[in-house]
Amino acid sequence: MRPEEPVDLPEALADALEPLSLRAGREVFAEGEPAAALYLVAAGWVRLYRLSPKGREVTTLVLDPGELFGEEALEEEGRYAHHAEALTPARVLRLPRPGLLAAWRSAEVRRWLLERIVRRLHAAQDRYRERRYHEVLPRLAALLVEQMRPGLEGLEVPLSHEQMSHRLGTGRDTVTRALGALALRDLLEINYRRVVVLDPEAVRRLASGLGEDRE
């Protein structure tokens, strides 16, 4: 999980935002609910997902700190198009719709919000292309490199297989198989809800596309 980063907020927004601390798995809102507020991720990851006709959760996007969600609150009688939940422990800033509409009168606020909405659309397009064209192992290795931190047993990645699968936009079984393949090569050790990276240089090479591993 990324640490909280300072967010440069327009003055008209700063006092209207309500901070919320969320445990992993906590629902922010459900698909179809009236869009009562706009949200900004301050720390951690927030997952947007939909339910398939068979009731399976399908992740559409995982949001990083600094990204907006719940922009349906800008619509008259808008309703949320996704379910949203904290994928990791997270902190979000909530802007109720009355405060949003009041702040919208400011040109500075409109510009700030639209820039972030466009940025999120671009990020979603980039992630879609990455998910479609890149292999799982290099993307998994890149996630391990991004998230590994010094721990009691060395460099550790404190994410579950499910959290990794949501982040990568692939199935949990696929992530488990990929982690197992890396463990067989002695690149990492798999423990409960965390991975210990034994050979960080080899994992970095795989993340950069220089490794010889294939799923």
XYZ file of N, CA and C in Angstrom:
645
model
N 0.844 -1.196 0.000
C 0.000 0.000 0.000
C 0.874 1.237 0.000
N 0.557 2.168 -0.881
C 1.318 3.398 -0.908
C 0.963 4.292 0.275
N 1.958 5.021 0.825
C 1.658 5.924 1.932
C 0.833 7.096 1.438
N 0.216 7.766 2.408
C -0.587 8.935 2.040
C 0.296 10.022 1.465
N -0.162 10.625 0.392
C 0.572 11.699 -0.254
C -0.226 12.991 -0.134
N 0.464 14.129 0.056
C -0.273 15.390 0.138
C -0.988 15.684 -1.168
N -2.220 16.162 -1.066
C -3.022 16.485 -2.241
C -3.203 17.994 -2.298
N -2.856 18.578 -3.427
C -2.980 20.019 -3.614
C -4.429 20.336 -3.968
N -5.192 20.767 -2.973
C -6.626 20.992 -3.145
C -6.933 22.467 -3.355
N -7.886 22.776 -4.221
C -8.371 24.157 -4.302
C -8.956 24.575 -2.956
N -8.799 25.831 -2.630
C -9.268 26.323 -1.335
C -10.759 26.090 -1.144
N -11.532 26.197 -2.228
C -12.981 26.028 -2.132
C -13.381 24.595 -1.801
N -12.469 23.637 -1.971
C -12.765 22.241 -1.672
C -12.256 21.790 -0.308
N -11.159 22.365 0.113
C -10.440 21.845 1.282
C -11.329 21.718 2.514
N -12.140 22.725 2.801
C -12.951 22.702 4.020
C -14.185 21.821 3.896
N -14.570 21.470 2.667
C -15.801 20.693 2.467
C -15.560 19.190 2.500
N -14.319 18.749 2.379
C -14.006 17.324 2.313
C -14.034 16.677 3.687
N -14.623 15.482 3.749
C -14.719 14.733 5.001
C -13.785 13.520 4.934
N -12.781 13.423 5.820
C -11.871 12.274 5.769
C -12.526 11.011 6.341
N -12.302 9.882 5.681
C -12.809 8.592 6.129
C -11.662 7.582 6.126
N -11.500 6.856 7.214
C -10.530 5.769 7.275
C -11.271 4.446 7.079
N -10.768 3.609 6.181
C -11.457 2.381 5.804
C -10.557 1.174 6.017
N -11.117 0.118 6.563
C -10.382 -1.151 6.638
C -10.483 -1.850 5.282
N -9.576 -2.768 5.015
C -9.627 -3.525 3.763
C -10.944 -4.279 3.674
N -11.597 -4.197 2.517
C -12.867 -4.866 2.304
C -14.078 -4.025 2.640
N -13.890 -2.852 3.204
C -15.019 -1.987 3.574
C -15.650 -1.392 2.317
N -16.965 -1.532 2.198
C -17.673 -0.984 1.051
C -17.831 0.523 1.201
N -17.569 1.247 0.118
C -17.775 2.691 0.098
C -19.182 2.996 -0.408
N -19.553 2.361 -1.519
C -20.920 2.455 -2.021
C -21.175 1.262 -2.940
N -22.434 1.053 -3.281
C -22.824 -0.072 -4.131
C -23.371 0.442 -5.458
N -23.226 -0.374 -6.477
C -23.754 -0.035 -7.796
C -25.266 0.200 -7.705
N -25.709 1.285 -8.328
C -27.133 1.600 -8.345
C -27.597 2.512 -7.223
N -26.754 2.719 -6.201
C -27.130 3.633 -5.121
C -27.139 5.078 -5.621
N -27.997 5.936 -5.071
C -27.931 7.358 -5.416
C -26.540 7.903 -5.142
N -26.012 8.653 -6.091
C -24.646 9.177 -5.964
C -24.656 10.381 -5.033
N -24.411 10.119 -3.758
C -24.535 11.157 -2.739
C -23.252 11.934 -2.512
N -22.121 11.467 -3.063
C -20.848 12.135 -2.795
C -19.811 11.745 -3.841
N -18.847 12.612 -3.999
C -17.645 12.361 -4.785
C -16.527 11.996 -3.814
N -15.579 11.156 -4.252
C -14.511 10.693 -3.363
C -13.147 10.904 -3.996
N -12.146 11.108 -3.137
C -10.757 11.214 -3.553
C -9.936 10.266 -2.698
N -9.132 9.426 -3.326
C -8.266 8.500 -2.580
C -7.075 9.278 -2.037
N -6.871 9.224 -0.726
C -5.723 9.883 -0.100
C -4.609 8.895 0.198
N -4.959 7.656 0.551
C -3.946 6.639 0.842
C -4.556 5.267 0.603
N -3.731 4.311 0.201
C -4.202 2.959 -0.037
C -4.779 2.792 -1.427
N -5.508 1.697 -1.631
C -6.137 1.393 -2.920
C -7.630 1.217 -2.736
N -8.382 1.700 -3.695
C -9.829 1.497 -3.731
C -10.169 0.763 -5.022
N -10.995 -0.277 -4.904
C -11.362 -1.103 -6.064
C -12.763 -0.762 -6.533
N -12.929 -0.583 -7.837
C -14.235 -0.468 -8.459
C -14.539 -1.786 -9.157
N -15.738 -2.310 -8.956
C -16.076 -3.580 -9.590
C -17.566 -3.642 -9.883
N -17.923 -4.596 -10.754
C -19.311 -4.882 -11.067
C -19.563 -6.366 -10.848
N -20.819 -6.747 -10.808
C -21.187 -8.144 -10.665
C -21.623 -8.688 -12.019
N -21.090 -9.854 -12.370
C -21.486 -10.509 -13.602
C -22.899 -11.071 -13.436
N -23.552 -11.495 -14.527
C -24.895 -12.088 -14.403
C -24.938 -13.281 -13.456
N -23.779 -13.940 -13.274
C -23.716 -15.080 -12.359
C -23.304 -14.671 -10.943
N -23.181 -13.356 -10.726
C -22.850 -12.868 -9.389
C -21.373 -12.806 -9.085
N -20.509 -13.002 -10.100
C -19.065 -12.951 -9.867
C -18.590 -11.503 -9.897
N -17.708 -11.145 -8.972
C -17.154 -9.793 -8.941
C -16.127 -9.627 -10.057
N -16.303 -8.594 -10.874
C -15.394 -8.311 -11.978
C -14.771 -6.941 -11.730
N -13.480 -6.907 -11.394
C -12.797 -5.650 -11.115
C -12.648 -4.839 -12.393
N -13.070 -3.586 -12.354
C -12.925 -2.713 -13.513
C -11.751 -1.761 -13.369
N -11.413 -1.392 -12.135
C -10.311 -0.451 -11.931
C -9.889 -0.474 -10.475
N -8.588 -0.315 -10.239
C -8.063 -0.120 -8.896
C -7.440 1.263 -8.854
N -7.881 2.076 -7.914
C -7.504 3.487 -7.851
C -6.359 3.717 -6.882
N -5.423 4.547 -7.311
C -4.270 4.926 -6.500
C -4.552 6.231 -5.747
N -3.691 6.578 -4.785
C -3.824 7.884 -4.125
C -3.804 9.026 -5.138
N -4.684 9.999 -4.913
C -4.793 11.137 -5.811
C -5.858 10.992 -6.870
N -6.492 9.800 -6.965
C -7.498 9.573 -8.000
C -8.908 9.745 -7.442
N -9.790 10.258 -8.296
C -11.192 10.485 -7.938
C -12.043 9.277 -8.304
N -13.165 9.119 -7.595
C -14.183 8.162 -8.005
C -15.531 8.636 -7.472
N -16.600 8.069 -8.039
C -17.933 8.516 -7.652
C -18.345 9.800 -8.343
N -17.785 10.032 -9.546
C -18.099 11.274 -10.261
C -19.546 11.336 -10.731
N -20.298 10.235 -10.588
C -21.730 10.276 -10.902
C -22.472 11.295 -10.037
N -21.841 11.713 -8.935
C -22.454 12.723 -8.070
C -22.609 14.067 -8.775
N -21.895 14.243 -9.899
C -22.034 15.474 -10.669
C -23.321 15.487 -11.495
N -23.941 14.317 -11.670
C -25.135 14.217 -12.493
C -26.389 14.506 -11.662
N -27.388 15.052 -12.314
C -28.693 15.244 -11.668
C -29.315 13.868 -11.438
N -29.619 13.540 -10.194
C -30.156 12.235 -9.815
C -29.255 11.084 -10.286
N -27.935 11.312 -10.233
C -26.986 10.286 -10.654
C -26.976 9.095 -9.711
N -26.629 7.929 -10.257
C -26.472 6.709 -9.471
C -25.117 6.093 -9.798
N -24.506 5.482 -8.791
C -23.173 4.930 -8.983
C -23.207 3.780 -9.978
N -22.239 3.764 -10.887
C -22.176 2.753 -11.942
C -21.381 1.527 -11.523
N -20.705 1.574 -10.367
C -19.890 0.465 -9.890
C -20.098 0.278 -8.389
N -19.666 -0.863 -7.897
C -19.425 -1.032 -6.474
C -18.025 -0.480 -6.195
N -17.829 0.077 -5.004
C -16.511 0.563 -4.610
C -16.197 0.044 -3.214
N -14.973 -0.478 -3.041
C -14.551 -0.958 -1.731
C -13.066 -0.700 -1.553
N -12.638 -0.620 -0.300
C -11.219 -0.476 0.006
C -10.535 -1.818 -0.238
N -9.583 -1.842 -1.155
C -8.856 -3.075 -1.435
C -7.805 -3.336 -0.365
N -7.230 -2.265 0.170
C -6.298 -2.318 1.289
C -6.820 -1.344 2.344
N -6.246 -1.320 3.535
C -6.587 -0.210 4.439
C -6.376 1.103 3.687
N -7.345 1.980 3.763
C -7.307 3.180 2.916
C -7.869 4.380 3.660
N -7.528 5.549 3.146
C -8.101 6.796 3.632
C -8.623 7.540 2.419
N -9.896 7.929 2.466
C -10.503 8.661 1.364
C -11.070 9.972 1.883
N -11.202 10.922 0.983
C -11.821 12.211 1.287
C -13.163 12.258 0.582
N -14.218 12.485 1.336
C -15.586 12.445 0.816
C -16.113 13.863 0.656
N -16.715 14.134 -0.504
C -17.304 15.439 -0.768
C -18.792 15.246 -1.052
N -19.661 15.490 -0.053
C -21.105 15.325 -0.264
C -21.599 16.200 -1.417
N -22.657 15.743 -2.066
C -23.134 16.405 -3.284
C -23.473 17.885 -3.080
N -24.105 18.291 -1.977
C -24.376 19.730 -1.819
C -23.094 20.563 -1.828
N -22.053 20.077 -1.143
C -20.778 20.797 -1.154
C -20.127 20.770 -2.521
N -20.290 19.654 -3.233
C -19.736 19.550 -4.579
C -20.388 20.559 -5.515
N -21.716 20.649 -5.468
C -22.414 21.574 -6.346
C -22.068 23.028 -6.017
N -21.879 23.315 -4.723
C -21.495 24.671 -4.337
C -20.094 25.001 -4.838
N -19.171 24.026 -4.684
C -17.790 24.239 -5.110
C -17.681 24.310 -6.630
N -18.615 23.644 -7.345
C -18.574 23.604 -8.806
C -18.684 24.993 -9.424
N -19.205 25.950 -8.655
C -19.330 27.320 -9.174
C -17.979 27.978 -9.380
N -16.946 27.421 -8.748
C -15.592 27.965 -8.876
C -14.916 27.393 -10.122
N -14.392 28.284 -10.978
C -13.683 27.833 -12.184
C -12.455 26.997 -11.807
N -11.793 27.371 -10.717
C -10.614 26.625 -10.274
C -10.989 25.199 -9.898
N -12.115 25.038 -9.202
C -12.569 23.695 -8.803
C -12.956 22.878 -10.027
N -13.694 23.484 -10.950
C -14.095 22.754 -12.162
C -12.867 22.255 -12.916
N -11.881 23.111 -13.061
C -10.658 22.723 -13.770
C -9.942 21.597 -13.024
N -9.849 21.708 -11.709
C -9.161 20.700 -10.887
C -9.863 19.347 -10.993
N -11.185 19.347 -10.905
C -11.938 18.096 -10.980
C -11.847 17.466 -12.369
N -12.012 18.280 -13.397
C -11.988 17.747 -14.757
C -10.612 17.189 -15.107
N -9.552 17.839 -14.642
C -8.202 17.321 -14.888
C -8.047 15.926 -14.304
N -8.594 15.714 -13.098
C -8.450 14.408 -12.456
C -9.363 13.353 -13.077
N -10.525 13.760 -13.529
C -11.398 12.808 -14.216
C -10.764 12.354 -15.530
N -10.201 13.297 -16.284
C -9.522 12.943 -17.537
C -8.303 12.069 -17.256
N -7.564 12.400 -16.198
C -6.386 11.608 -15.832
C -6.794 10.174 -15.508
N -7.930 10.014 -14.823
C -8.381 8.663 -14.492
C -8.802 7.894 -15.735
N -9.438 8.577 -16.674
C -9.811 7.922 -17.929
C -8.575 7.449 -18.681
N -7.546 8.282 -18.714
C -6.302 7.881 -19.373
C -5.663 6.696 -18.652
N -5.682 6.734 -17.318
C -5.116 5.629 -16.545
C -5.876 4.336 -16.810
N -7.205 4.439 -16.915
C -8.005 3.243 -17.194
C -7.664 2.674 -18.563
N -7.462 3.546 -19.543
C -7.080 3.084 -20.878
C -5.713 2.421 -20.852
N -4.765 3.027 -20.132
C -3.424 2.441 -20.036
C -3.471 1.077 -19.373
N -4.258 0.953 -18.295
C -4.338 -0.316 -17.595
C -5.023 -1.376 -18.448
N -5.996 -0.958 -19.243
C -6.666 -1.910 -20.128
C -5.673 -2.456 -21.157
N -4.890 -1.561 -21.750
C -3.909 -2.010 -22.732
C -2.876 -2.923 -22.084
N -2.437 -2.548 -20.871
C -1.445 -3.364 -20.164
C -2.013 -4.747 -19.865
N -3.262 -4.799 -19.418
C -3.896 -6.069 -19.077
C -4.048 -6.943 -20.318
N -4.312 -6.304 -21.442
C -4.596 -7.070 -22.660
C -3.331 -7.602 -23.316
N -2.275 -6.817 -23.335
C -1.113 -7.157 -24.145
C 0.083 -7.713 -23.366
N 0.131 -7.483 -22.082
C 1.291 -7.933 -21.312
C 1.020 -9.288 -20.670
N 2.065 -10.042 -20.501
C 1.931 -11.325 -19.832
C 1.782 -11.120 -18.324
N 1.251 -12.129 -17.658
C 1.001 -12.020 -16.227
C 2.304 -11.946 -15.428
N 3.253 -12.796 -15.732
C 4.469 -12.847 -14.912
C 5.216 -11.513 -14.860
N 5.495 -10.859 -15.983
C 6.171 -9.554 -15.881
C 5.357 -8.525 -15.110
N 4.031 -8.531 -15.275
C 3.209 -7.565 -14.543
C 3.183 -7.879 -13.058
N 3.152 -9.172 -12.729
C 3.211 -9.565 -11.329
C 4.547 -9.170 -10.731
N 5.631 -9.413 -11.477
C 6.960 -9.038 -10.982
C 7.049 -7.531 -10.756
N 6.468 -6.747 -11.667
C 6.485 -5.291 -11.501
C 5.727 -4.877 -10.248
N 4.603 -5.557 -9.964
C 3.847 -5.263 -8.744
C 4.668 -5.611 -7.504
N 5.362 -6.736 -7.539
C 6.204 -7.133 -6.404
C 7.314 -6.108 -6.170
N 7.930 -5.647 -7.267
C 8.996 -4.647 -7.140
C 8.442 -3.350 -6.560
N 7.264 -2.951 -7.032
C 6.653 -1.699 -6.567
C 6.307 -1.746 -5.085
N 5.862 -2.917 -4.604
C 5.311 -3.016 -3.257
C 6.256 -3.608 -2.218
N 7.410 -4.151 -2.620
C 8.268 -4.807 -1.624
C 8.887 -3.780 -0.687
N 8.902 -4.139 0.597
C 9.414 -3.284 1.666
C 10.260 -4.125 2.610
N 11.247 -3.517 3.284
C 12.017 -4.274 4.279
C 11.106 -4.797 5.377
N 11.264 -6.080 5.714
C 10.473 -6.707 6.771
C 11.336 -7.585 7.646
N 10.708 -8.348 8.516
C 11.451 -9.198 9.452
C 12.211 -10.296 8.739
N 11.699 -10.741 7.587
C 12.329 -11.841 6.868
C 13.026 -11.399 5.595
N 13.204 -10.101 5.415
C 13.822 -9.584 4.202
C 12.881 -8.632 3.500
N 12.919 -8.624 2.182
C 12.020 -7.770 1.411
C 10.666 -8.460 1.294
N 9.628 -7.831 1.849
C 8.313 -8.452 1.919
C 7.287 -7.645 1.134
N 6.297 -8.349 0.575
C 5.159 -7.737 -0.098
C 3.906 -8.145 0.684
N 3.330 -7.234 1.475
C 2.211 -7.587 2.363
C 0.859 -7.556 1.668
N 0.728 -8.302 0.579
C -0.528 -8.369 -0.153
C -0.964 -9.818 -0.279
N -2.260 -10.056 -0.200
C -2.790 -11.401 -0.409
C -2.867 -11.696 -1.905
N -3.056 -12.977 -2.238
C -3.205 -13.353 -3.643
C -4.410 -12.645 -4.255
N -5.479 -12.506 -3.486
C -6.683 -11.851 -3.993
C -6.438 -10.383 -4.281
N -5.722 -9.708 -3.380
C -5.411 -8.302 -3.604
C -4.557 -8.122 -4.852
N -3.594 -9.029 -5.042
C -2.763 -8.959 -6.245
C -3.595 -9.183 -7.495
N -4.513 -10.135 -7.438
C -5.326 -10.429 -8.623
C -6.202 -9.247 -8.992
N -6.764 -8.562 -7.989
C -7.567 -7.381 -8.272
C -6.706 -6.287 -8.895
N -5.509 -6.119 -8.340
C -4.618 -5.069 -8.841
C -4.206 -5.333 -10.292
N -3.988 -6.607 -10.622
C -3.536 -6.966 -11.961
C -4.692 -7.180 -12.930
N -5.912 -7.249 -12.410
C -7.061 -7.464 -13.275
C -7.111 -8.860 -13.850
N -6.677 -9.843 -13.074
C -6.694 -11.226 -13.527
C -7.247 -12.111 -12.418
N -7.385 -13.400 -12.680
C -7.958 -14.291 -11.687
C -6.993 -14.631 -10.562
N -7.569 -14.925 -9.399
C -6.742 -15.287 -8.256
C -5.935 -16.553 -8.539
N -6.546 -17.533 -9.217
C -5.823 -18.775 -9.521
C -4.614 -18.500 -10.404
N -4.765 -17.552 -11.334
C -3.646 -17.203 -12.212
C -2.495 -16.614 -11.412
N -2.827 -15.730 -10.478
C -1.790 -15.139 -9.628
C -1.120 -16.208 -8.774
N -1.912 -17.118 -8.212
C -1.343 -18.177 -7.377
C -0.382 -19.054 -8.189
N -0.772 -19.402 -9.423
C 0.108 -20.206 -10.271
C 1.395 -19.453 -10.612
N 1.249 -18.157 -10.907
C 2.427 -17.363 -11.251
C 3.375 -17.233 -10.061
N 2.819 -16.994 -8.871
C 3.664 -16.929 -7.675
C 4.353 -18.269 -7.439
N 3.606 -19.356 -7.654
C 4.200 -20.685 -7.489
C 5.346 -20.918 -8.449
N 5.199 -20.451 -9.692
C 6.278 -20.602 -10.671
C 7.525 -19.846 -10.237
N 7.338 -18.652 -9.667
C 8.489 -17.877 -9.188
C 9.106 -18.513 -7.948
N 8.258 -19.094 -7.095
C 8.776 -19.766 -5.896
C 9.602 -20.995 -6.272
N 9.192 -21.728 -7.290
C 9.952 -22.901 -7.748
C 11.332 -22.514 -8.264
N 11.482 -21.294 -8.712
C 12.779 -20.792 -9.181
C 13.564 -20.111 -8.063
N 13.049 -20.241 -6.839
C 13.704 -19.655 -5.656
C 13.824 -18.136 -5.737
N 12.879 -17.499 -6.436
C 12.880 -16.042 -6.487
C 12.124 -15.443 -5.310
N 11.205 -16.222 -4.740
C 10.430 -15.714 -3.615
C 9.910 -16.875 -2.771
N 9.418 -16.502 -1.611
C 8.817 -17.462 -0.676
C 7.408 -16.983 -0.364
N 6.442 -17.885 -0.436
C 5.046 -17.524 -0.240
C 4.621 -17.848 1.179
N 4.165 -16.834 1.905
C 3.641 -17.001 3.262
C 2.209 -16.465 3.305
N 1.560 -16.618 4.438
C 0.185 -16.177 4.580
C 0.089 -14.665 4.452
N -0.659 -14.206 3.433
C -0.913 -12.781 3.181
C 0.361 -11.959 2.992
N 1.452 -12.608 2.633
C 2.650 -11.845 2.309
C 3.605 -12.730 1.519
N 4.415 -12.081 0.721
C 5.425 -12.755 -0.084
C 6.780 -12.194 0.299
N 7.771 -13.074 0.488
C 9.142 -12.651 0.763
C 9.942 -12.794 -0.525
N 10.506 -11.694 -0.996
C 11.281 -11.700 -2.236
C 12.716 -12.103 -1.904
N 13.127 -13.259 -2.414
C 14.458 -13.798 -2.112
C 15.521 -13.295 -3.080
N 15.137 -13.025 -4.307
C 16.092 -12.580 -5.327
C 15.527 -11.344 -6.019
N 15.644 -10.183 -5.371
C 15.021 -8.977 -5.934
C 15.570 -8.589 -7.301
N 16.846 -8.842 -7.554
C 17.404 -8.463 -8.852
C 16.784 -9.283 -9.977
N 16.585 -10.593 -9.736
C 15.952 -11.429 -10.750
C 14.505 -11.002 -10.978
N 13.806 -10.629 -9.914
C 12.418 -10.166 -10.050
C 12.384 -8.850 -10.822
N 13.360 -7.968 -10.572
C 13.423 -6.708 -11.321
C 13.681 -6.972 -12.805
N 14.546 -7.934 -13.109
C 14.815 -8.252 -14.517
C 13.550 -8.775 -15.195
N 12.807 -9.608 -14.477
C 11.561 -10.133 -15.029
C 10.554 -9.012 -15.253
N 10.490 -8.073 -14.309
C 9.564 -6.943 -14.434
C 9.904 -6.062 -15.631
N 11.192 -5.960 -15.936
C 11.621 -5.116 -17.056
C 11.566 -5.851 -18.391
N 11.158 -7.118 -18.354
C 11.063 -7.880 -19.586
C 12.337 -8.568 -19.992
N 13.363 -8.572 -19.112
C 14.643 -9.183 -19.435
C 14.748 -10.604 -18.948
N 13.782 -11.036 -18.088
C 13.831 -12.405 -17.592
C 13.378 -13.405 -18.644
N 13.650 -14.669 -18.405
C 13.296 -15.696 -19.370
C 12.047 -16.453 -18.957
N 11.416 -16.035 -17.831
C 10.261 -16.768 -17.330
C 9.065 -16.517 -18.222
N 8.232 -17.540 -18.371
C 6.972 -17.424 -19.076
C 5.916 -18.150 -18.282
N 4.666 -17.627 -18.353
C 3.582 -18.282 -17.621
C 3.291 -19.632 -18.218
